[in-house]
Coordinates of N, CA, C and O in Angstrom, one line a residue:
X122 N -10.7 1.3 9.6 CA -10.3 0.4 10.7 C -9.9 1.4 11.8 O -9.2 2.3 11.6
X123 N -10.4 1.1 13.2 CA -10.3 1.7 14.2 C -9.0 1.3 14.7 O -8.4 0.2 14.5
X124 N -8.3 2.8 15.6 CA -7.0 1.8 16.3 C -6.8 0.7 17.2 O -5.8 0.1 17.5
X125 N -8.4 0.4 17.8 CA -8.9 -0.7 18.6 C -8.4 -1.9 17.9 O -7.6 -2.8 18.2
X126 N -9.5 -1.5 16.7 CA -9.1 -3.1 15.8 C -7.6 -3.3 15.4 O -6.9 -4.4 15.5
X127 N -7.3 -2.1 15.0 CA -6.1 -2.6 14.7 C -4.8 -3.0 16.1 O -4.1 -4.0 15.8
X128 N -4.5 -2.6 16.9 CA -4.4 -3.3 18.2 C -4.9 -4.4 18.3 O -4.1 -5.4 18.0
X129 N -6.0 -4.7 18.6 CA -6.3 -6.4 18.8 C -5.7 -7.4 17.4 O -5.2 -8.4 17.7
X130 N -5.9 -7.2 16.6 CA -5.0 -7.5 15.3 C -3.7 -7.7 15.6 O -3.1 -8.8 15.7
X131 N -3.1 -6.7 15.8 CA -1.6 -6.9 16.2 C -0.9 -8.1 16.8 O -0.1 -9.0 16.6
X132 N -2.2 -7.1 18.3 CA -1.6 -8.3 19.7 C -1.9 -9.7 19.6 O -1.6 -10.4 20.6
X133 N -2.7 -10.3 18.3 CA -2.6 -11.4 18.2 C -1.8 -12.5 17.4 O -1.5 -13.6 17.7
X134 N -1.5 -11.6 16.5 CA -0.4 -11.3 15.2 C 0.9 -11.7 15.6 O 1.5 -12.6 15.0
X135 N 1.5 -10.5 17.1 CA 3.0 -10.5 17.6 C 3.5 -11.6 17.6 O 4.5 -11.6 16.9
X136 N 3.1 -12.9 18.2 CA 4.0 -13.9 18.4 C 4.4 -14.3 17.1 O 5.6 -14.3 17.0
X137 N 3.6 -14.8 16.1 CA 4.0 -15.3 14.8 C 4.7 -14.3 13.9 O 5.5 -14.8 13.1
X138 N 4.5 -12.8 14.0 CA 5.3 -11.9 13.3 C 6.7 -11.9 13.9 O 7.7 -12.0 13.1
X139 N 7.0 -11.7 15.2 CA 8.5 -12.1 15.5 C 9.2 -13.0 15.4 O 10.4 -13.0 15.4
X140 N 8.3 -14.2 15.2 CA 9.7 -15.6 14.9 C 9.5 -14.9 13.5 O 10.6 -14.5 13.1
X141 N 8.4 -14.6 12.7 CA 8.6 -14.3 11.3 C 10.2 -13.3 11.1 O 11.2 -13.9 10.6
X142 N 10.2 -11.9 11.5 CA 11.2 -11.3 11.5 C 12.5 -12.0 11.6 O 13.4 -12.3 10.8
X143 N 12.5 -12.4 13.0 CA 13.6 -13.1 13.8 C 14.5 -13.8 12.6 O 15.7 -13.9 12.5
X144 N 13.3 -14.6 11.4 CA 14.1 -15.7 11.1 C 14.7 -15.0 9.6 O 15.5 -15.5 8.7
X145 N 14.3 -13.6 9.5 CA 14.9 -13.0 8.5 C 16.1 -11.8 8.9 O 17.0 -11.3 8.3
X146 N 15.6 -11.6 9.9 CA 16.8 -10.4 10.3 C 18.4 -11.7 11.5 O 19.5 -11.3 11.6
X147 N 17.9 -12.6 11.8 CA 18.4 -13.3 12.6 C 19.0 -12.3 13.7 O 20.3 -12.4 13.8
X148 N 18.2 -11.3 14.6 CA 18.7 -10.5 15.2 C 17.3 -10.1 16.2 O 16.2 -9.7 15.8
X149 N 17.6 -10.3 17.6 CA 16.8 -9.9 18.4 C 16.2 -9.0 18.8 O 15.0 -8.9 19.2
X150 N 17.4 -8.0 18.6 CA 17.0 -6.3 18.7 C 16.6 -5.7 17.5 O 16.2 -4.5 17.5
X151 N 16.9 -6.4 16.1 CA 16.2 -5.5 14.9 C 15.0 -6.5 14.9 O 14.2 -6.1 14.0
X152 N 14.6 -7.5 15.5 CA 13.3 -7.9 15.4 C 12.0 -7.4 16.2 O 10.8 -7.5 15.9
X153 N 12.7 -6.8 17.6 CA 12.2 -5.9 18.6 C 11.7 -4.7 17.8 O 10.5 -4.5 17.7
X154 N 12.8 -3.7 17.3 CA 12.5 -2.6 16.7 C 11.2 -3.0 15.3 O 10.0 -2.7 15.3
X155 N 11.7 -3.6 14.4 CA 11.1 -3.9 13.6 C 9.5 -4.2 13.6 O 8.6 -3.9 12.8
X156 N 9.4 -4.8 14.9 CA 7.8 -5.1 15.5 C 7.4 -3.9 15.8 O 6.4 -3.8 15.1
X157 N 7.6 -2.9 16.6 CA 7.4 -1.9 16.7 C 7.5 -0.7 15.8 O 6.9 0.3 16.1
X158 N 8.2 -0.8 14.9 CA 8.0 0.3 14.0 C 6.7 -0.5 13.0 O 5.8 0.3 12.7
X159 N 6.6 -1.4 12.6 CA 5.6 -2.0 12.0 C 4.2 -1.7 12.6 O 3.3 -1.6 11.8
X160 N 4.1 -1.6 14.1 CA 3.0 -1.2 14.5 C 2.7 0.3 14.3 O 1.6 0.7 14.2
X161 N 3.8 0.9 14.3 CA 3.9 2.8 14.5 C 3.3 2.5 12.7 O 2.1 2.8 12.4
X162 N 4.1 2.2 11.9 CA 3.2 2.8 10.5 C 2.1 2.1 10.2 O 1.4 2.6 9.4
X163 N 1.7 0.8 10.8 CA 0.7 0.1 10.5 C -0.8 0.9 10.8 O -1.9 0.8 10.2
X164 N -0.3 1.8 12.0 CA -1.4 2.9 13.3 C -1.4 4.0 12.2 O -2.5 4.4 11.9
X165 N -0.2 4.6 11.6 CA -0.3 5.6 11.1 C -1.0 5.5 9.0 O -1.1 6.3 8.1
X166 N -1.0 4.4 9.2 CA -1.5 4.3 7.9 C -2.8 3.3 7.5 O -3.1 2.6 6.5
X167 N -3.6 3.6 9.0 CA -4.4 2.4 8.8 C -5.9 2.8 8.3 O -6.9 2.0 8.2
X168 N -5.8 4.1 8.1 CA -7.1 4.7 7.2 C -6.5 4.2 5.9 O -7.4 4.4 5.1
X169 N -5.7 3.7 5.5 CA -5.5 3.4 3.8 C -5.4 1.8 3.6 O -4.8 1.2 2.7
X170 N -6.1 1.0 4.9 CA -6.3 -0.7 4.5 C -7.7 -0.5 3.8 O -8.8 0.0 3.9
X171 N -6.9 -1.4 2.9 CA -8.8 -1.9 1.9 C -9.0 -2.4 1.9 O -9.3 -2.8 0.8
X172 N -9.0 -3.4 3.0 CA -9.5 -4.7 3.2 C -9.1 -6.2 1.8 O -9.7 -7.3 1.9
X173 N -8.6 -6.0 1.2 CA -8.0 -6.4 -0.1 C -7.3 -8.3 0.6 O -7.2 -9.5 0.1
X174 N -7.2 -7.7 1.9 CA -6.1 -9.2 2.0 C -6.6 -8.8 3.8 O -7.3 -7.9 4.4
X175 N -5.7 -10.0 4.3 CA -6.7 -10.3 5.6 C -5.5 -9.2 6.2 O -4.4 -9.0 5.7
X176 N -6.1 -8.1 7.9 CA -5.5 -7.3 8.5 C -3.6 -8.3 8.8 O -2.5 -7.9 8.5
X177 N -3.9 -9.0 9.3 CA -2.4 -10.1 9.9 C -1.5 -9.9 8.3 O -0.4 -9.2 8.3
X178 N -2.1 -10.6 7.1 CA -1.4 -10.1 5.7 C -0.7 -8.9 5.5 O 0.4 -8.9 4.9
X179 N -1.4 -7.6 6.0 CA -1.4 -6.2 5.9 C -0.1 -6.3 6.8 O 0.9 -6.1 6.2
X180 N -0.2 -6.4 8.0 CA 0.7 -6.3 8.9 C 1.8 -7.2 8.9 O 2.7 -6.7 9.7
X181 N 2.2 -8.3 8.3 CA 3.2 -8.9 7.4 C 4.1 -8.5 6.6 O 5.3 -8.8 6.5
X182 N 3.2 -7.5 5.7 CA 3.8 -7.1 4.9 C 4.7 -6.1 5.2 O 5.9 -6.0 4.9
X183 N 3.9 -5.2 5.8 CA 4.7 -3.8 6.0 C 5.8 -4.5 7.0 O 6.9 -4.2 6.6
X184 N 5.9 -5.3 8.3 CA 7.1 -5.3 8.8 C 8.2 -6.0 7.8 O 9.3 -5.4 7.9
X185 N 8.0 -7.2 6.9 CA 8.7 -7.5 5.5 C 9.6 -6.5 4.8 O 10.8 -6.6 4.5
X186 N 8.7 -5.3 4.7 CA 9.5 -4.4 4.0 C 10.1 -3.8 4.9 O 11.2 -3.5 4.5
X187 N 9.9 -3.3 6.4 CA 10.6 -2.6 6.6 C 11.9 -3.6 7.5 O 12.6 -3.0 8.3
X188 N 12.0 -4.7 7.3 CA 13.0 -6.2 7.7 C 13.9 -5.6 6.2 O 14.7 -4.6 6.3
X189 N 13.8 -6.0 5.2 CA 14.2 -5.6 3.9 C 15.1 -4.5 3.9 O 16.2 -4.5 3.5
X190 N 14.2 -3.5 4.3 CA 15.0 -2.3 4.3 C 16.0 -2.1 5.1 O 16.9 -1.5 4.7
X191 N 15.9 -2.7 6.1 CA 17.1 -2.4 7.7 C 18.2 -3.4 7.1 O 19.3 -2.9 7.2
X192 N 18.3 -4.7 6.4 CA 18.9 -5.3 5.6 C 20.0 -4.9 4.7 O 21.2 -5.3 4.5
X193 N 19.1 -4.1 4.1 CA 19.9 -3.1 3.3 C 20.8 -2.5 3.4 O 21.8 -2.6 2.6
X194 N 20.6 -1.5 4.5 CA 20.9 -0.5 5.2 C 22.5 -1.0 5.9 O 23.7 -0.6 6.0
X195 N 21.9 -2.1 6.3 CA 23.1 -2.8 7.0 C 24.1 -3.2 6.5 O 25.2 -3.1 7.1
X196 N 24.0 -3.9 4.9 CA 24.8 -4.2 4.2 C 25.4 -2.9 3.1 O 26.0 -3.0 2.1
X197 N 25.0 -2.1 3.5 CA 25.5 -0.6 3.0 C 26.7 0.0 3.4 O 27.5 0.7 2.8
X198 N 26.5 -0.4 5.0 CA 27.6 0.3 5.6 C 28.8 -0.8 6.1 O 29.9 -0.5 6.6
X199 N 28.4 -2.1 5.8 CA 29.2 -3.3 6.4 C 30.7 -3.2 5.3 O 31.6 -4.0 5.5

């Protein structure tokens, strides 16, 4: 997958992936960050999609986990 495609993927994606985040992180600015780090490894790891599940799935997932993770993280230090 080209970083074209995967951009247009994205930018179609964003609106439904931020209420997605939003409604798990309940936080504006880790929903902000989270969208965008989601794109940064999505870009950086997008020679290793195998088409397995639809690109938007792909891109679900990884911000999922890294929502999860920041979660964590948070309740680590609270």
């Amino acid at each position: 997958m080209t970083i074209e495609q995967l951009t247009s993927e994205f930018e179609l994606a964003r609106p439904q992936l931020k209420s997605y985040i939003l409604r798990i992180t309940a936080s504006i600015e880790d929903t902000e960050d989270i969208v965008q780090d989601s794109f940064i490894k999505a870009s950086q790891k997008s020679d290793t999609f195998r088409g397995d599940s639809s690109v938007k799935t792909w891109i679900f997932t990884i911000a999922s986990n890294l929502a999860k993770d920041k979660k964590k993280k948070k309740k680590r230090w609270t």
